PDB file of C-alpha atoms in Angstrom:
ATOM      1  CA  MET A 112      39.746  18.167  46.581  1.00 83.00           C
ATOM      2  CA  ILE A 113      40.044  15.161  45.293  1.00 89.00           C
ATOM      3  CA  PHE A 114      36.636  15.528  44.148  1.00 90.00           C
ATOM      4  CA  GLU A 115      37.511  18.351  41.656  1.00 92.00           C
ATOM      5  CA  ILE A 116      40.472  16.022  40.226  1.00 94.00           C
ATOM      6  CA  ILE A 117      38.418  13.620  39.304  1.00 93.00           C
ATOM      7  CA  LEU A 118      35.702  16.053  37.538  1.00 93.00           C
ATOM      8  CA  THR A 119      38.882  17.819  35.668  1.00 94.00           C
ATOM      9  CA  ILE A 120      39.639  14.516  34.781  1.00 94.00           C
ATOM     10  CA  ALA A 121      36.560  13.787  33.158  1.00 94.00           C
ATOM     11  CA  LEU A 122      36.461  17.006  31.511  1.00 94.00           C
ATOM     12  CA  CYS A 123      39.647  16.189  29.812  1.00 95.00           C
ATOM     13  CA  LEU A 124      38.347  12.551  28.834  1.00 95.00           C
ATOM     14  CA  LEU A 125      35.317  14.285  27.353  1.00 95.00           C
ATOM     15  CA  MET A 126      37.639  16.711  25.495  1.00 95.00           C
ATOM     16  CA  LEU A 127      39.607  13.745  23.846  1.00 95.00           C
ATOM     17  CA  ALA A 128      36.337  12.463  22.726  1.00 94.00           C
ATOM     18  CA  ILE A 129      35.282  15.533  21.194  1.00 95.00           C
ATOM     19  CA  MET A 130      38.765  16.137  19.709  1.00 95.00           C
ATOM     20  CA  ALA A 131      38.307  11.987  18.229  1.00 94.00           C
ATOM     21  CA  ASN A 132      34.969  12.717  16.707  1.00 94.00           C
ATOM     22  CA  LEU A 133      36.478  16.165  14.958  1.00 95.00           C
ATOM     23  CA  TYR A 134      38.710  13.943  13.327  1.00 94.00           C
ATOM     24  CA  ARG A 135      35.636  12.165  12.110  1.00 93.00           C
ATOM     25  CA  VAL A 136      34.095  15.214  11.060  1.00 93.00           C
ATOM     26  CA  ILE A 137      37.127  16.895   8.903  1.00 94.00           C
ATOM     27  CA  LYS A 138      37.934  13.241   7.601  1.00 90.00           C
ATOM     28  CA  GLY A 139      34.350  11.086   7.272  1.00 80.00           C
ATOM     29  CA  PRO A 140      34.004  10.388   3.578  1.00 86.00           C
ATOM     30  CA  SER A 141      30.277  10.525   3.710  1.00 88.00           C
ATOM     31  CA  SER A 142      28.027  13.376   4.600  1.00 90.00           C
ATOM     32  CA  ALA A 143      26.096  11.251   6.893  1.00 91.00           C
ATOM     33  CA  ASP A 144      29.637  10.543   8.610  1.00 92.00           C
ATOM     34  CA  ARG A 145      29.727  14.032   9.216  1.00 93.00           C
ATOM     35  CA  VAL A 146      26.153  14.613  10.618  1.00 93.00           C
ATOM     36  CA  GLN A 147      26.862  11.534  12.970  1.00 93.00           C
ATOM     37  CA  ALA A 148      29.964  12.802  14.381  1.00 93.00           C
ATOM     38  CA  LEU A 149      28.408  16.358  14.914  1.00 94.00           C
ATOM     39  CA  ASP A 150      25.433  14.968  16.664  1.00 94.00           C
ATOM     40  CA  SER A 151      27.802  13.079  19.251  1.00 94.00           C
ATOM     41  CA  ILE A 152      30.095  15.989  19.521  1.00 94.00           C
ATOM     42  CA  GLY A 153      26.596  17.921  20.544  1.00 94.00           C
ATOM     43  CA  ILE A 154      25.865  15.091  23.157  1.00 94.00           C
ATOM     44  CA  ASN A 155      29.460  15.548  24.733  1.00 94.00           C
ATOM     45  CA  LEU A 156      29.086  19.096  24.732  1.00 94.00           C
ATOM     46  CA  ILE A 157      25.796  17.941  26.950  1.00 94.00           C
ATOM     47  CA  ALA A 158      28.024  16.051  29.368  1.00 94.00           C
ATOM     48  CA  SER A 159      30.376  18.860  29.440  1.00 95.00           C
ATOM     49  CA  ILE A 160      27.984  21.513  30.810  1.00 94.00           C
ATOM     50  CA  ALA A 161      26.751  18.834  33.318  1.00 93.00           C
ATOM     51  CA  VAL A 162      30.701  18.322  34.500  1.00 94.00           C
ATOM     52  CA  PHE A 163      31.131  22.262  34.850  1.00 94.00           C
ATOM     53  CA  SER A 164      27.772  22.705  36.442  1.00 93.00           C
ATOM     54  CA  VAL A 165      28.316  20.274  39.013  1.00 92.00           C
ATOM     55  CA  LEU A 166      32.448  22.032  39.214  1.00 92.00           C
ATOM     56  CA  LEU A 167      31.271  25.343  39.626  1.00 93.00           C
ATOM     57  CA  HIS A 168      28.535  24.102  42.217  1.00 91.00           C
ATOM     58  CA  THR A 169      25.676  26.175  40.845  1.00 90.00           C
ATOM     59  CA  HIS A 170      21.945  25.174  39.280  1.00 89.00           C
ATOM     60  CA  ALA A 171      22.018  27.865  36.195  1.00 90.00           C
ATOM     61  CA  PHE A 172      23.422  26.055  33.394  1.00 91.00           C
ATOM     62  CA  PHE A 173      20.311  23.227  33.438  1.00 91.00           C
ATOM     63  CA  ASP A 174      18.490  24.526  30.530  1.00 91.00           C
ATOM     64  CA  LEU A 175      21.452  24.645  28.526  1.00 91.00           C
ATOM     65  CA  ILE A 176      21.344  21.019  28.840  1.00 92.00           C
ATOM     66  CA  LEU A 177      17.446  20.443  27.290  1.00 91.00           C
ATOM     67  CA  LEU A 178      18.482  23.396  24.963  1.00 93.00           C
ATOM     68  CA  ILE A 179      21.432  22.002  23.356  1.00 93.00           C
ATOM     69  CA  GLY A 180      19.922  18.535  23.385  1.00 92.00           C
ATOM     70  CA  ILE A 181      16.775  19.633  21.447  1.00 93.00           C
ATOM     71  CA  LEU A 182      18.895  21.939  19.221  1.00 94.00           C
ATOM     72  CA  SER A 183      21.187  18.512  18.053  1.00 93.00           C
ATOM     73  CA  PHE A 184      18.181  16.504  17.333  1.00 94.00           C
ATOM     74  CA  ILE A 185      16.629  19.210  15.015  1.00 94.00           C
ATOM     75  CA  GLY A 186      19.606  19.751  13.457  1.00 94.00           C
ATOM     76  CA  THR A 187      20.430  16.209  12.870  1.00 93.00           C
ATOM     77  CA  VAL A 188      16.981  15.427  11.600  1.00 93.00           C
ATOM     78  CA  ALA A 189      17.252  18.157   9.309  1.00 93.00           C
ATOM     79  CA  PHE A 190      20.456  17.187   7.769  1.00 92.00           C
ATOM     80  CA  ALA A 191      19.047  13.781   7.658  1.00 92.00           C
ATOM     81  CA  ARG A 192      15.795  14.711   5.302  1.00 91.00           C
ATOM     82  CA  PHE A 193      18.077  16.821   3.138  1.00 91.00           C
ATOM     83  CA  ILE A 194      20.797  14.193   2.351  1.00 88.00           C
ATOM     84  CA  GLU A 195      17.922  11.513   1.497  1.00 85.00           C
ATOM     85  CA  ARG A 196      15.161  13.991  -0.416  1.00 81.00           C
ATOM     86  CA  GLY A 197      17.124  16.929  -1.234  1.00 81.00           C
ATOM     87  CA  VAL A 198      14.695  19.376   0.671  1.00 82.00           C
ATOM     88  CA  VAL A 199      14.166  19.865   4.279  1.00 83.00           C
ATOM     89  CA  ILE A 200      10.416  20.984   4.150  1.00 84.00           C
ATOM     90  CA  GLU A 201       8.328  19.814   1.396  1.00 80.00           C
ATOM     91  CA  ARG A 202       5.968  21.283  -0.158  1.00 81.00           C
ATOM     92  CA  LYS A 203       2.293  21.190  -1.103  1.00 75.00           C
ATOM     93  CA  GLN A 204       1.638  20.527  -4.659  1.00 68.00           C
TER      94      GLN A 204
ATOM     95  CA  MET B  34      26.661  14.154  54.132  1.00 52.00           C
ATOM     96  CA  SER B  35      28.725  16.216  51.615  1.00 65.00           C
ATOM     97  CA  GLY B  36      31.581  13.313  51.249  1.00 82.00           C
ATOM     98  CA  SER B  37      28.751  10.532  49.760  1.00 86.00           C
ATOM     99  CA  SER B  38      27.586  12.773  47.445  1.00 86.00           C
ATOM    100  CA  GLU B  39      30.941  13.692  46.166  1.00 89.00           C
ATOM    101  CA  VAL B  40      31.406   9.824  45.797  1.00 91.00           C
ATOM    102  CA  VAL B  41      28.520   9.205  44.005  1.00 91.00           C
ATOM    103  CA  GLY B  42      28.654  12.286  41.672  1.00 91.00           C
ATOM    104  CA  ALA B  43      32.543  11.522  40.921  1.00 92.00           C
ATOM    105  CA  VAL B  44      31.726   7.828  40.007  1.00 93.00           C
ATOM    106  CA  PHE B  45      28.700   8.314  37.905  1.00 94.00           C
ATOM    107  CA  ILE B  46      30.460  10.923  36.107  1.00 94.00           C
ATOM    108  CA  LEU B  47      34.157   9.463  35.613  1.00 94.00           C
ATOM    109  CA  ILE B  48      32.039   6.762  34.362  1.00 95.00           C
ATOM    110  CA  GLY B  49      29.935   8.471  32.160  1.00 94.00           C
ATOM    111  CA  ALA B  50      33.175  10.140  30.646  1.00 95.00           C
ATOM    112  CA  ILE B  51      35.086   7.174  30.029  1.00 95.00           C
ATOM    113  CA  ILE B  52      32.230   5.666  27.952  1.00 95.00           C
ATOM    114  CA  SER B  53      31.823   8.520  25.832  1.00 95.00           C
ATOM    115  CA  LEU B  54      35.786   8.281  25.247  1.00 95.00           C
ATOM    116  CA  ILE B  55      35.038   4.754  24.077  1.00 95.00           C
ATOM    117  CA  SER B  56      32.402   5.915  21.799  1.00 94.00           C
ATOM    118  CA  ALA B  57      34.535   8.595  20.441  1.00 94.00           C
ATOM    119  CA  ILE B  58      37.635   5.897  19.409  1.00 94.00           C
ATOM    120  CA  GLY B  59      34.935   3.595  17.904  1.00 93.00           C
ATOM    121  CA  ASN B  60      33.453   6.565  15.731  1.00 92.00           C
ATOM    122  CA  VAL B  61      37.576   7.326  14.791  1.00 93.00           C
ATOM    123  CA  ARG B  62      38.167   3.591  14.085  1.00 93.00           C
ATOM    124  CA  LEU B  63      35.397   1.478  12.523  1.00 91.00           C
ATOM    125  CA  PRO B  64      35.242   0.619   8.860  1.00 90.00           C
ATOM    126  CA  ASP B  65      31.891   2.488   7.679  1.00 89.00           C
ATOM    127  CA  VAL B  66      29.283   4.401   8.467  1.00 90.00           C
ATOM    128  CA  TYR B  67      26.699   2.061   9.951  1.00 90.00           C
ATOM    129  CA  THR B  68      28.849   0.669  12.423  1.00 91.00           C
ATOM    130  CA  ARG B  69      30.250   4.133  12.832  1.00 92.00           C
ATOM    131  CA  SER B  70      26.551   4.954  13.828  1.00 92.00           C
ATOM    132  CA  HIS B  71      26.417   1.877  15.941  1.00 92.00           C
ATOM    133  CA  ALA B  72      29.212   3.108  18.210  1.00 91.00           C
ATOM    134  CA  ALA B  73      28.425   6.798  18.240  1.00 89.00           C
ATOM    135  CA  SER B  74      24.755   6.532  18.979  1.00 91.00           C
ATOM    136  CA  LYS B  75      24.624   3.780  21.651  1.00 92.00           C
ATOM    137  CA  SER B  76      27.563   4.213  23.839  1.00 93.00           C
ATOM    138  CA  SER B  77      27.667   8.188  23.810  1.00 92.00           C
ATOM    139  CA  THR B  78      23.811   7.765  24.761  1.00 93.00           C
ATOM    140  CA  LEU B  79      24.678   5.752  27.963  1.00 94.00           C
ATOM    141  CA  GLY B  80      27.863   7.900  28.821  1.00 94.00           C
ATOM    142  CA  VAL B  81      25.918  10.948  28.591  1.00 94.00           C
ATOM    143  CA  LEU B  82      23.314   9.648  30.647  1.00 94.00           C
ATOM    144  CA  CYS B  83      25.199   8.379  33.456  1.00 94.00           C
ATOM    145  CA  THR B  84      27.033  11.911  33.276  1.00 95.00           C
ATOM    146  CA  LEU B  85      23.634  13.580  33.804  1.00 94.00           C
ATOM    147  CA  VAL B  86      22.409  10.443  36.371  1.00 94.00           C
ATOM    148  CA  GLY B  87      25.884  11.759  38.655  1.00 94.00           C
ATOM    149  CA  THR B  88      25.052  15.232  38.421  1.00 94.00           C
ATOM    150  CA  LEU B  89      21.423  14.629  39.499  1.00 94.00           C
ATOM    151  CA  LEU B  90      22.055  12.522  42.286  1.00 93.00           C
ATOM    152  CA  TYR B  91      24.667  15.041  43.543  1.00 93.00           C
ATOM    153  CA  PHE B  92      22.992  17.900  43.796  1.00 93.00           C
ATOM    154  CA  LEU B  93      20.143  15.675  45.051  1.00 92.00           C
ATOM    155  CA  ILE B  94      22.328  14.436  48.066  1.00 92.00           C
ATOM    156  CA  SER B  95      24.372  17.644  48.825  1.00 90.00           C
ATOM    157  CA  ASP B  96      21.875  20.422  48.638  1.00 88.00           C
ATOM    158  CA  GLY B  97      18.089  18.588  48.457  1.00 88.00           C
ATOM    159  CA  TYR B  98      17.933  20.020  44.997  1.00 88.00           C
ATOM    160  CA  PHE B  99      15.383  18.090  42.331  1.00 89.00           C
ATOM    161  CA  SER B 100      16.045  19.298  39.037  1.00 86.00           C
ATOM    162  CA  ILE B 101      12.939  18.846  36.931  1.00 91.00           C
ATOM    163  CA  ARG B 102      14.503  19.825  34.112  1.00 91.00           C
ATOM    164  CA  LEU B 103      17.659  17.720  34.436  1.00 91.00           C
ATOM    165  CA  ILE B 104      15.303  14.831  34.337  1.00 92.00           C
ATOM    166  CA  LEU B 105      13.913  16.252  31.318  1.00 92.00           C
ATOM    167  CA  GLY B 106      16.735  16.337  29.729  1.00 91.00           C
ATOM    168  CA  ILE B 107      17.921  12.992  30.438  1.00 92.00           C
ATOM    169  CA  PHE B 108      14.436  11.780  29.213  1.00 93.00           C
ATOM    170  CA  PHE B 109      14.884  13.825  26.203  1.00 92.00           C
ATOM    171  CA  VAL B 110      18.383  12.913  25.046  1.00 92.00           C
ATOM    172  CA  PHE B 111      17.296   9.232  26.030  1.00 93.00           C
ATOM    173  CA  LEU B 112      14.487   9.277  23.329  1.00 93.00           C
ATOM    174  CA  THR B 113      15.962  11.342  20.467  1.00 92.00           C
ATOM    175  CA  ALA B 114      19.782  10.053  20.175  1.00 92.00           C
ATOM    176  CA  PRO B 115      18.491   6.764  18.688  1.00 92.00           C
ATOM    177  CA  VAL B 116      16.404   8.009  16.994  1.00 93.00           C
ATOM    178  CA  ALA B 117      18.528  10.758  15.299  1.00 93.00           C
ATOM    179  CA  ALA B 118      21.203   7.637  14.661  1.00 93.00           C
ATOM    180  CA  HIS B 119      18.631   5.806  12.578  1.00 93.00           C
ATOM    181  CA  VAL B 120      17.496   8.744  10.722  1.00 93.00           C
ATOM    182  CA  ILE B 121      20.877   9.417   9.948  1.00 92.00           C
ATOM    183  CA  CYS B 122      21.622   5.461   8.729  1.00 91.00           C
ATOM    184  CA  ARG B 123      18.393   5.296   7.019  1.00 90.00           C
ATOM    185  CA  ALA B 124      19.369   8.452   4.813  1.00 90.00           C
ATOM    186  CA  ALA B 125      23.223   6.994   4.243  1.00 90.00           C
ATOM    187  CA  TYR B 126      21.770   3.788   2.785  1.00 88.00           C
ATOM    188  CA  ARG B 127      19.671   5.534   0.577  1.00 85.00           C
ATOM    189  CA  HIS B 128      21.972   7.624  -0.817  1.00 84.00           C
ATOM    190  CA  LYS B 129      24.064   4.618  -1.333  1.00 80.00           C
ATOM    191  CA  VAL B 130      26.809   4.947   1.000  1.00 80.00           C
ATOM    192  CA  PRO B 131      28.613   1.565   0.748  1.00 80.00           C
ATOM    193  CA  LEU B 132      28.973  -0.861   3.473  1.00 82.00           C
ATOM    194  CA  ALA B 133      32.395  -1.769   4.495  1.00 80.00           C
ATOM    195  CA  GLU B 134      33.775  -5.008   2.742  1.00 79.00           C
ATOM    196  CA  GLU B 135      33.858  -7.208   5.355  1.00 79.00           C
ATOM    197  CA  SER B 136      30.103  -6.809   5.696  1.00 77.00           C
ATOM    198  CA  ALA B 137      28.587 -10.523   4.683  1.00 78.00           C
ATOM    199  CA  GLN B 138      24.698  -9.338   4.593  1.00 78.00           C
ATOM    200  CA  ASP B 139      22.701  -6.718   3.300  1.00 77.00           C
ATOM    201  CA  GLU B 140      18.978  -7.635   3.598  1.00 75.00           C
ATOM    202  CA  LEU B 141      17.377  -4.089   2.898  1.00 75.00           C
ATOM    203  CA  LYS B 142      18.861  -4.376  -0.534  1.00 76.00           C
ATOM    204  CA  ASP B 143      15.975  -6.133  -2.067  1.00 73.00           C
ATOM    205  CA  TYR B 144      13.474  -2.983  -0.525  1.00 71.00           C
ATOM    206  CA  TYR B 145      15.904  -0.373  -1.131  1.00 64.00           C
ATOM    207  CA  MET B 146      17.720  -0.766  -4.567  1.00 60.00           C
ATOM    208  CA  GLU B 147      16.100  -3.273  -7.023  1.00 61.00           C
ATOM    209  CA  ASN B 148      12.304  -1.875  -6.443  1.00 56.00           C
ATOM    210  CA  GLU B 149      13.560   1.815  -6.704  1.00 58.00           C
ATOM    211  CA  ASN B 150      12.384   2.288  -9.885  1.00 57.00           C
ATOM    212  CA  LEU B 151       8.971   0.292  -9.671  1.00 57.00           C
ATOM    213  CA  GLY B 152       5.529   2.133  -8.844  1.00 57.00           C
ATOM    214  CA  THR B 153       4.161   2.490  -5.035  1.00 62.00           C
ATOM    215  CA  ASP B 154       1.357  -0.050  -6.152  1.00 64.00           C
ATOM    216  CA  HIS B 155       4.260  -3.109  -6.530  1.00 65.00           C
ATOM    217  CA  LYS B 156       6.049  -1.821  -3.439  1.00 62.00           C
ATOM    218  CA  ALA B 157       2.759  -2.085  -1.617  1.00 69.00           C
ATOM    219  CA  LYS B 158       2.035  -5.390  -2.933  1.00 70.00           C
ATOM    220  CA  LEU B 159       5.571  -6.653  -1.990  1.00 67.00           C
ATOM    221  CA  ILE B 160       5.413  -5.818   1.550  1.00 70.00           C
ATOM    222  CA  GLU B 161       2.054  -7.299   1.599  1.00 73.00           C
ATOM    223  CA  LYS B 162       3.727 -10.175   0.263  1.00 72.00           C
ATOM    224  CA  GLU B 163       6.202 -10.307   3.147  1.00 70.00           C
ATOM    225  CA  ALA B 164       4.036  -9.975   5.899  1.00 74.00           C
ATOM    226  CA  GLY B 165       1.476 -12.554   4.557  1.00 71.00           C
ATOM    227  CA  VAL B 166       4.218 -14.955   4.773  1.00 61.00           C
TER     228      VAL B 166
END
């Protein structure tokens, strides 16, 4: 019983963290702030999925952890290249 | 047996969630993009690693189930989160996002700003000179 309460408290803390990062996504003055905050939201989402899989006591969601990690990294690198050079995939001259 | 797994899992998961919340507070309160990236990348990575290790230990102790996918997830997050923060910071610096007014030192300015319009051979000579010293 206490274990479920602690896991719910951890989920609430992660929700607060996602809300704070969402504030930075909305307000952030530069686009690098927004991309950084979205990457941080992805990482918090990974932690939330891990807590949910402990709470429901199932192994079914572990693929999602790996998948969201990879997608978040690829999206962040693509956005960074777009900010830095204007193109994501460069063309051979 | 079940009690010890719950204790270990609860401690790791609660610590991870608290560190994630501290990282998000730093992401809100710090003044410019570089200090925000410092807060968001390091402590957020530590928080998610604590949570994933807590999950792994919980399933290992309670079920005897050792998840390779979770190990891969831990390894991947540990490798890629600092790289993503580095790439974003470099993009912000090259995009001329200003530093905070409190910051006193900007050592990258010589390399990225003043030599921006020069040729690549000049940059190579500059780097050689710096490496020779």
